PDB file of C-alpha atoms in Angstrom:
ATOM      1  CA  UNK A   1     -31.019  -8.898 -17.114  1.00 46.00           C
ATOM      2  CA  UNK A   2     -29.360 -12.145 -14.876  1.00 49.00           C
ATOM      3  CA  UNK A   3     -27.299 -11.207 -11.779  1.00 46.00           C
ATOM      4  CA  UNK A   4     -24.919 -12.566 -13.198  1.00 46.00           C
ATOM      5  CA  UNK A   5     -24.722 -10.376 -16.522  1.00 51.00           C
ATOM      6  CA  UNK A   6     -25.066  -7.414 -14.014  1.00 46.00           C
ATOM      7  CA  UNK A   7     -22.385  -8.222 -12.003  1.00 47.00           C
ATOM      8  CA  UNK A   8     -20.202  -8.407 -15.169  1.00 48.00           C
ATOM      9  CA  UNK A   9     -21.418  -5.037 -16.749  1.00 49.00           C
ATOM     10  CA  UNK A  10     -20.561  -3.299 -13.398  1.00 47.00           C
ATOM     11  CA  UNK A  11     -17.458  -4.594 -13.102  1.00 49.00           C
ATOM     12  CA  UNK A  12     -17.049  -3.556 -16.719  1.00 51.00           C
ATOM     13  CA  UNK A  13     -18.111  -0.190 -15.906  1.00 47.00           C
ATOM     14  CA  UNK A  14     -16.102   0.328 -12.984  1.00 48.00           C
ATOM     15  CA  UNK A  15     -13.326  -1.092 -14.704  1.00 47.00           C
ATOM     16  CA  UNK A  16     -12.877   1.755 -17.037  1.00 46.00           C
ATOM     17  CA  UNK A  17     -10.795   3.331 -14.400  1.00 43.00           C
ATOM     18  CA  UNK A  18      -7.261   5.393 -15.168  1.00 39.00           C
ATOM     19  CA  UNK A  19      -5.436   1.744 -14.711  1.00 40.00           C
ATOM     20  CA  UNK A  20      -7.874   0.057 -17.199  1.00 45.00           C
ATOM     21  CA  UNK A  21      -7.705  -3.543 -14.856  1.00 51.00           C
ATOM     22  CA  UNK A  22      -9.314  -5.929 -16.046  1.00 72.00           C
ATOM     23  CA  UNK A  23      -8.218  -9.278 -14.241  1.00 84.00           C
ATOM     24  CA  UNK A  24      -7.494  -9.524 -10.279  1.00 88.00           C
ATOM     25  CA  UNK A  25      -3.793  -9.558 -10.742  1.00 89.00           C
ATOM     26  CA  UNK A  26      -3.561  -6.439 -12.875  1.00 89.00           C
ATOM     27  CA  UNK A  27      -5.880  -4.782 -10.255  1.00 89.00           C
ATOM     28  CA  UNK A  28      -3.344  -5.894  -7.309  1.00 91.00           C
ATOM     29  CA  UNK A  29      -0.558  -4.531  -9.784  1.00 90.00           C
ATOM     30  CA  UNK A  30      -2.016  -1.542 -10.068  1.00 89.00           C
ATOM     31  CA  UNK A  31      -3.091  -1.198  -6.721  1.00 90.00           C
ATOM     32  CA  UNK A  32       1.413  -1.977  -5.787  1.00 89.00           C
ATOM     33  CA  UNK A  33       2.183   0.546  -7.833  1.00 88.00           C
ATOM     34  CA  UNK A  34       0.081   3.272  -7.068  1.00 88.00           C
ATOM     35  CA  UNK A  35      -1.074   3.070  -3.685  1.00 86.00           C
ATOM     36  CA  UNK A  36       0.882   5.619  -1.088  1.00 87.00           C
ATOM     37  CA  UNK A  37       0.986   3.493   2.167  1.00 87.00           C
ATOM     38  CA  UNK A  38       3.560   1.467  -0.045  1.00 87.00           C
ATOM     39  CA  UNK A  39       5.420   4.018  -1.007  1.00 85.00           C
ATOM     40  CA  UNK A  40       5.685   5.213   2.158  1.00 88.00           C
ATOM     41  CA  UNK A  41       6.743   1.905   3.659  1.00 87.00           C
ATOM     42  CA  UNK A  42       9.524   1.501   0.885  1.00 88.00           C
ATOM     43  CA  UNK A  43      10.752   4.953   1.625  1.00 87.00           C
ATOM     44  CA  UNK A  44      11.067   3.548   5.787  1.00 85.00           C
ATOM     45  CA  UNK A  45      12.721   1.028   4.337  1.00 88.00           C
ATOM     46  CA  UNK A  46      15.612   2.820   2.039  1.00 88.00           C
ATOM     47  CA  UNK A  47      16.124   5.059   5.466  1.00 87.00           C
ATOM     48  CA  UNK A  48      16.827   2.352   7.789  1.00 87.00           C
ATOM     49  CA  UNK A  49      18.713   0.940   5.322  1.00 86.00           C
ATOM     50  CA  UNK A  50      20.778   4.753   4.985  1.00 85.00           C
ATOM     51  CA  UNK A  51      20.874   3.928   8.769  1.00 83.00           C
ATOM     52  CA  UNK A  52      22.819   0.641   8.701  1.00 82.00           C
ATOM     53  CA  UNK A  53      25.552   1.872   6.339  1.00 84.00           C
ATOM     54  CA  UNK A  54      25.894   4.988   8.616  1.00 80.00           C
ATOM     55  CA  UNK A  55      26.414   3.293  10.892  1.00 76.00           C
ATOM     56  CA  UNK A  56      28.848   0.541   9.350  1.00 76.00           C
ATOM     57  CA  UNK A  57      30.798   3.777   8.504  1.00 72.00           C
ATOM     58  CA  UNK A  58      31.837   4.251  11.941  1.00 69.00           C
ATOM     59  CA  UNK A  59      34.235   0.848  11.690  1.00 67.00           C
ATOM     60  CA  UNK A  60      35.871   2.414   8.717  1.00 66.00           C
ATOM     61  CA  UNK A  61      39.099   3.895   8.683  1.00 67.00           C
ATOM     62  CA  UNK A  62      38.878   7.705   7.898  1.00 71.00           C
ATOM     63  CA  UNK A  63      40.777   8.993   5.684  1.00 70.00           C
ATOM     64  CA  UNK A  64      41.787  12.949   5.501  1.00 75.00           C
ATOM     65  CA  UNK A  65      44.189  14.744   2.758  1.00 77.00           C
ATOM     66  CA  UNK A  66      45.872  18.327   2.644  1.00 78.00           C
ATOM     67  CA  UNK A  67      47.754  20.054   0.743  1.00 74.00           C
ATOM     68  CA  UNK A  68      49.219  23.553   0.286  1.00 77.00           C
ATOM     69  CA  UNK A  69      50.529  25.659  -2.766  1.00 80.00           C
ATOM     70  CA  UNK A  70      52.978  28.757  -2.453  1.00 70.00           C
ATOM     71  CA  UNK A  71      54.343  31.338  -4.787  1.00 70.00           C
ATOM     72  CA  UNK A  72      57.296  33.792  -4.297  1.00 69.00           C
ATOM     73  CA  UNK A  73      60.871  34.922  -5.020  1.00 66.00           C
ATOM     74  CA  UNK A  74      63.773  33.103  -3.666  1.00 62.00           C
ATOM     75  CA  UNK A  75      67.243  35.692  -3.997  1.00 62.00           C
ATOM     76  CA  UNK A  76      70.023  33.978  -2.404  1.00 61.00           C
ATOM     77  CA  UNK A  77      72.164  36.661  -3.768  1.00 65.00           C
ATOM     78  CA  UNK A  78      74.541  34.884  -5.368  1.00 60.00           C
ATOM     79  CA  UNK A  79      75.309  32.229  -2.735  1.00 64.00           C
ATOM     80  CA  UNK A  80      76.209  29.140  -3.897  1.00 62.00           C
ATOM     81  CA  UNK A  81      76.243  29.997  -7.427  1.00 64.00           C
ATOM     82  CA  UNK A  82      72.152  30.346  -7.273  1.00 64.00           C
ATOM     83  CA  UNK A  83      70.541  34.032  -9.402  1.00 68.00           C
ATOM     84  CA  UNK A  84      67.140  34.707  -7.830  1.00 65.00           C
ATOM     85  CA  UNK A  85      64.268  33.081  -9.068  1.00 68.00           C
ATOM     86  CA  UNK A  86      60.445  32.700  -8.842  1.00 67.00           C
ATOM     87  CA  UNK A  87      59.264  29.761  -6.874  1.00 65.00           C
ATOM     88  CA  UNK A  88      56.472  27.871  -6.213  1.00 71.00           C
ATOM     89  CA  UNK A  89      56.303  25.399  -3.198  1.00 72.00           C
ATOM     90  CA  UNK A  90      53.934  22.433  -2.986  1.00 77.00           C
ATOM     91  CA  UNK A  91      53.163  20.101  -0.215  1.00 76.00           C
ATOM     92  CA  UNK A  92      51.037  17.452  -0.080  1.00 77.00           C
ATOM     93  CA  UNK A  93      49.786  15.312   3.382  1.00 78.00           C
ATOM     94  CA  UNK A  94      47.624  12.207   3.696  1.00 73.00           C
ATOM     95  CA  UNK A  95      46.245  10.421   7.115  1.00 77.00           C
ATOM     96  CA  UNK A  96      44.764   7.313   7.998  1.00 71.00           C
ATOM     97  CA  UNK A  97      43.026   6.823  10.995  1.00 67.00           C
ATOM     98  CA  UNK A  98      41.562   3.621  12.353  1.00 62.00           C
ATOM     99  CA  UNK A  99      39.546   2.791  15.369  1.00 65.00           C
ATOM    100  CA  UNK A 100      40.537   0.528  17.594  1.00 61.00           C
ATOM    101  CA  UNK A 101      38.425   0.941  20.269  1.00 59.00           C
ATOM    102  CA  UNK A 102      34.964   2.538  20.618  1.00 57.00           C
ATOM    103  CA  UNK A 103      33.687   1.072  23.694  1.00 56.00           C
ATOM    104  CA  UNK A 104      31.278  -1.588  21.613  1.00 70.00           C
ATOM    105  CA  UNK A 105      29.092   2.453  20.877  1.00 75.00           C
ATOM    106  CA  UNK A 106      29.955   1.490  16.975  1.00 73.00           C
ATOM    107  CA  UNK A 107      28.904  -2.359  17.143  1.00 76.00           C
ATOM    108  CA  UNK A 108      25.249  -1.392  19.384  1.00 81.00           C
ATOM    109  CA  UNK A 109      24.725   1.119  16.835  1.00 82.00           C
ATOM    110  CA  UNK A 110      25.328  -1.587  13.699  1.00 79.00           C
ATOM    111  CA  UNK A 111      23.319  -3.728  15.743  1.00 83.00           C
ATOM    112  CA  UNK A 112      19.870  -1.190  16.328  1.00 85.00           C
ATOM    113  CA  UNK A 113      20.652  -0.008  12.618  1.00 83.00           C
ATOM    114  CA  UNK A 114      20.124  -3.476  11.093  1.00 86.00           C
ATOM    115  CA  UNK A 115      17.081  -4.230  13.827  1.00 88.00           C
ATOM    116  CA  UNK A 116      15.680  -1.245  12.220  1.00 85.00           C
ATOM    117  CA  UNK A 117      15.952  -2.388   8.633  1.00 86.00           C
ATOM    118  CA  UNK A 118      14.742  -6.008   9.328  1.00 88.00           C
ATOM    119  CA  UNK A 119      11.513  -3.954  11.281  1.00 88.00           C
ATOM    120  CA  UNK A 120      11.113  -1.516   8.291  1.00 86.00           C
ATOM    121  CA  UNK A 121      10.915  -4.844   5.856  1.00 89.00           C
ATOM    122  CA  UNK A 122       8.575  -6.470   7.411  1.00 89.00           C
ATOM    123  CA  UNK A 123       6.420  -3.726   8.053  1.00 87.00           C
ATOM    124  CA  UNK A 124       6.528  -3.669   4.323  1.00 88.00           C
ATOM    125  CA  UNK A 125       5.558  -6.632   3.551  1.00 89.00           C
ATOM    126  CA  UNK A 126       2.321  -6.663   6.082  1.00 90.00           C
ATOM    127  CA  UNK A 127       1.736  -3.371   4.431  1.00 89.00           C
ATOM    128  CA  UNK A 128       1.445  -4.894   0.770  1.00 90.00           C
ATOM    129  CA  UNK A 129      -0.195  -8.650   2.421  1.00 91.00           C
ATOM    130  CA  UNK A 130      -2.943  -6.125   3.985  1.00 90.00           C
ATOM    131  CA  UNK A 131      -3.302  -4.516   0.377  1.00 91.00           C
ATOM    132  CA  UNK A 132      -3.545  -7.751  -1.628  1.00 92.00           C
ATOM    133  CA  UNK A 133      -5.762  -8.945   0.605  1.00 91.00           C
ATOM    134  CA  UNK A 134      -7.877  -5.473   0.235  1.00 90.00           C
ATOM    135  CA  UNK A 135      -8.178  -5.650  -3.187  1.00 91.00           C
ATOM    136  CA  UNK A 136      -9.048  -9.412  -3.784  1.00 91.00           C
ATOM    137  CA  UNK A 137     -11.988  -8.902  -1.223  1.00 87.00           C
ATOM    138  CA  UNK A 138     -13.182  -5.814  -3.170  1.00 86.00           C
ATOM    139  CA  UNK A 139     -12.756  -7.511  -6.500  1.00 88.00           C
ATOM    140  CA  UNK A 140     -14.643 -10.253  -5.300  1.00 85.00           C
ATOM    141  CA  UNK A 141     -17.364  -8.176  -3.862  1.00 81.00           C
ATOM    142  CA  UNK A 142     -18.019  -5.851  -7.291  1.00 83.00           C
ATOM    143  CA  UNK A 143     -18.722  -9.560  -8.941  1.00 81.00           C
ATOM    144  CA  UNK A 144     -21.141 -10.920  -6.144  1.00 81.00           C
ATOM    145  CA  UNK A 145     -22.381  -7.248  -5.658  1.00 79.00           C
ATOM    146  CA  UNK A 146     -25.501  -7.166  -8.284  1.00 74.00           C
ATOM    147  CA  UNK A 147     -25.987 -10.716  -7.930  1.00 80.00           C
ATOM    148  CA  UNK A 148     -26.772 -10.050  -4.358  1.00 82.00           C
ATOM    149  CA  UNK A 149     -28.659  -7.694  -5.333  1.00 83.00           C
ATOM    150  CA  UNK A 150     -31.105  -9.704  -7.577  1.00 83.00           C
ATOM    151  CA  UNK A 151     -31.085 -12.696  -5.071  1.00 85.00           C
ATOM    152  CA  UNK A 152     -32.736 -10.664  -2.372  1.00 86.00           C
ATOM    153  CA  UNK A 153     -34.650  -8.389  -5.086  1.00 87.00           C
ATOM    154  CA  UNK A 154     -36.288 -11.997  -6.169  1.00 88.00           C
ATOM    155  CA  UNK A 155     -36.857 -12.955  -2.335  1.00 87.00           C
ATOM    156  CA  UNK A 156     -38.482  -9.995  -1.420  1.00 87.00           C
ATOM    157  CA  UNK A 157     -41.060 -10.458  -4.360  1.00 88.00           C
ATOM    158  CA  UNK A 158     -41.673 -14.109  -3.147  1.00 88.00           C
ATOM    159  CA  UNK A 159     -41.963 -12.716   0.502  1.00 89.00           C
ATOM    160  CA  UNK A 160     -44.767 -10.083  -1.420  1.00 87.00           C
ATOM    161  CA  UNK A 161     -46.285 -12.857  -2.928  1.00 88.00           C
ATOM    162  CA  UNK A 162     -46.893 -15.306   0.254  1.00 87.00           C
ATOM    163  CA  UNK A 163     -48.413 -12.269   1.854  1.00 87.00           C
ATOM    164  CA  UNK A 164     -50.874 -11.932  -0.523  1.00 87.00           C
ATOM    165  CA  UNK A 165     -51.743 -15.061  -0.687  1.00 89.00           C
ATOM    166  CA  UNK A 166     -52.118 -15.620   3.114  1.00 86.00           C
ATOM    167  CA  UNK A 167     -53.865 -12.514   3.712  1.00 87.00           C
ATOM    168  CA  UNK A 168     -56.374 -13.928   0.681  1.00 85.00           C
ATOM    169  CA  UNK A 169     -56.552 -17.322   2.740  1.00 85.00           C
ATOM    170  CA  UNK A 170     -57.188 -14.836   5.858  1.00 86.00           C
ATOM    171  CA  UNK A 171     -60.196 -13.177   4.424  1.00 85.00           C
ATOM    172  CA  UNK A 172     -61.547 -16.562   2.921  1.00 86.00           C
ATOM    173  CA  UNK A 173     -61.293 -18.017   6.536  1.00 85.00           C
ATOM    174  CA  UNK A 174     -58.657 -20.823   5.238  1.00 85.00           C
ATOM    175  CA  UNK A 175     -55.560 -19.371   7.056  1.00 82.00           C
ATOM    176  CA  UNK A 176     -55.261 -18.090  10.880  1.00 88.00           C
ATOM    177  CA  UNK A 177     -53.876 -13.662  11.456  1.00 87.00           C
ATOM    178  CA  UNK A 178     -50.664 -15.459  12.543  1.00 88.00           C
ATOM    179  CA  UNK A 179     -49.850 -16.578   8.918  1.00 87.00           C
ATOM    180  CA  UNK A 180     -50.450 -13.078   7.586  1.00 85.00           C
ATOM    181  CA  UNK A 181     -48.023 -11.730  10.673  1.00 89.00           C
ATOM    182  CA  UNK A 182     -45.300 -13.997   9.730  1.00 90.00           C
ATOM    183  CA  UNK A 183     -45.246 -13.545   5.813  1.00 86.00           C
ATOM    184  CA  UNK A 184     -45.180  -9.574   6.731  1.00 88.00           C
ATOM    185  CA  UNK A 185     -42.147 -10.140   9.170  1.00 91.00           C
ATOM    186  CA  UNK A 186     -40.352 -12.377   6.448  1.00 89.00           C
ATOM    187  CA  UNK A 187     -41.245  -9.801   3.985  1.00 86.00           C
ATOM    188  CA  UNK A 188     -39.689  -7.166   6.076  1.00 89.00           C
ATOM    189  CA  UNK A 189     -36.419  -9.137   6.588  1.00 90.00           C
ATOM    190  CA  UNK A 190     -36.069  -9.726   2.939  1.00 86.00           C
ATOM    191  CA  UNK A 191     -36.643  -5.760   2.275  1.00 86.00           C
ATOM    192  CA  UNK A 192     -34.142  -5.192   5.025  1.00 89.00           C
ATOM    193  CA  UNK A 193     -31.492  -7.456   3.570  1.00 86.00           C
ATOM    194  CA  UNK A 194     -31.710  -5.568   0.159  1.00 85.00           C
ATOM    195  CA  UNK A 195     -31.391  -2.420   0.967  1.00 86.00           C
ATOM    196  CA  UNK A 196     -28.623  -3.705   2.289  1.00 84.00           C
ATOM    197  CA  UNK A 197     -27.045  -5.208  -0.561  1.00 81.00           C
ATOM    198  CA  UNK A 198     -28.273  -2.077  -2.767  1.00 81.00           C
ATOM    199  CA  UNK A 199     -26.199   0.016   0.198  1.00 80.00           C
ATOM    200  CA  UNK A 200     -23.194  -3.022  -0.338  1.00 77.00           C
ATOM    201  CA  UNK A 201     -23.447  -2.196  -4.516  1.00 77.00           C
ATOM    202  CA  UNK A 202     -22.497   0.883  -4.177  1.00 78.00           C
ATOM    203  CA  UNK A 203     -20.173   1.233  -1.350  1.00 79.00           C
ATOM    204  CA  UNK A 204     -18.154  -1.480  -2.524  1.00 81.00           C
ATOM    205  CA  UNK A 205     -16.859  -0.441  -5.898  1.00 80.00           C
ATOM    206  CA  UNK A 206     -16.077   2.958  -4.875  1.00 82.00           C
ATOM    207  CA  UNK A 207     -14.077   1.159  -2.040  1.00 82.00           C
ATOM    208  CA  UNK A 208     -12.483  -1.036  -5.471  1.00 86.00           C
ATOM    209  CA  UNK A 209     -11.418   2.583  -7.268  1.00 84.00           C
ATOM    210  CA  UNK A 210      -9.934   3.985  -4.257  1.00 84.00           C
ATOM    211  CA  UNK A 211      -7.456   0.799  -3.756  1.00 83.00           C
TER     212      UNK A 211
END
């Protein structure tokens, strides 16, 4: 099978994930909605933002009401003209108070309040730039992964193959111990570099399902 084709059928296969993403923007979608560093910098957010209108509050007027209910028996005993009677007495009291003067305390507090709101959404939006930017990396790299793979799979046999061949020129006295030395040393560094990409195949999708 191609690289190519193998890269696809991984991403295929990894792809059959609870959020079934099949294109880079549903996997950044996904990744939005689900991921908890952004909830966690939306909930900063909505708290500074409780903050601010705390803090607004204190250049409101305030506004307190009272009131009072009674019940007896009023007997003026005849006074006036007036029996006795049952009564019930109501009273009902409203204040406003503004302030006038808080020693600029209320403005310095409406001031750090919004600073901490402007902080909080821009934290958030490093937070979900950072993200993006995780996931398109990792989407790239489950594509290039098994194409990697193959590239340095089909190096290492044509490093395997020049050694042969120049430890065959070796024995038939046609090629100097050097030539064997350096095909084993490039054969080595093409071994090296795919077990590293094997390592990068699977490391990098499960790095993909955890975003």
């Amino acid at each position: 099978m191609k690289p190519a084709m193998l890269g696809a059928l991984l991403l295929a296969t990894l792809l059959a994930a609870p959020a079934q993403a099949t294109t880079l923007e549903e996997a950044i979608a996904a990744a939005l909605a689900h991921a908890p560093e952004m909830a966690m910098a939306e909930a900063g957010t909505d708290a500074s933002k409780g903050r601010l209108l705390s803090a607004r509050a204190g250049q409101l007027p305030t506004v307190s009401l009272s009131g009072s209910i009674g019940h007896g028996r009023l007997d003026p005993r005849g006074y006036f003209g007036l029996s006795a009677a049952d009564v019930s007495p109501r009273a009902l009291q409203g204040t406003i108070e503004q302030p006038l003067f808080a020693g600029g305390r209320t403005l310095a507090m409406v001031a750090q309040a919004r600073a901490g709101v402007e902080a909080a959404e821009a934290g958030g939006v490093a937070t979900r730039s950072g993200l993006v930017l995780a996931v398109v990396e990792s989407y790239g790299g489950v594509l290039a992964a098994a194409e990697r793979v193959g590239q340095y799979r089909q190096l290492a046999d044509t490093m395997r193959e020049a050694g042969r061949q120049a430890e065959e020129r070796f024995r038939a006295g046609e090629a100097p111990s050097t030539e064997v030395a350096q095909a084993a040393a490039r054969l080595a560094e093409a071994e090296a570099a795919l077990a590293q990409a094997s390592g990068a195949e699977v490391s990098i999708p499960a790095r993909y399902r955890h975003l």
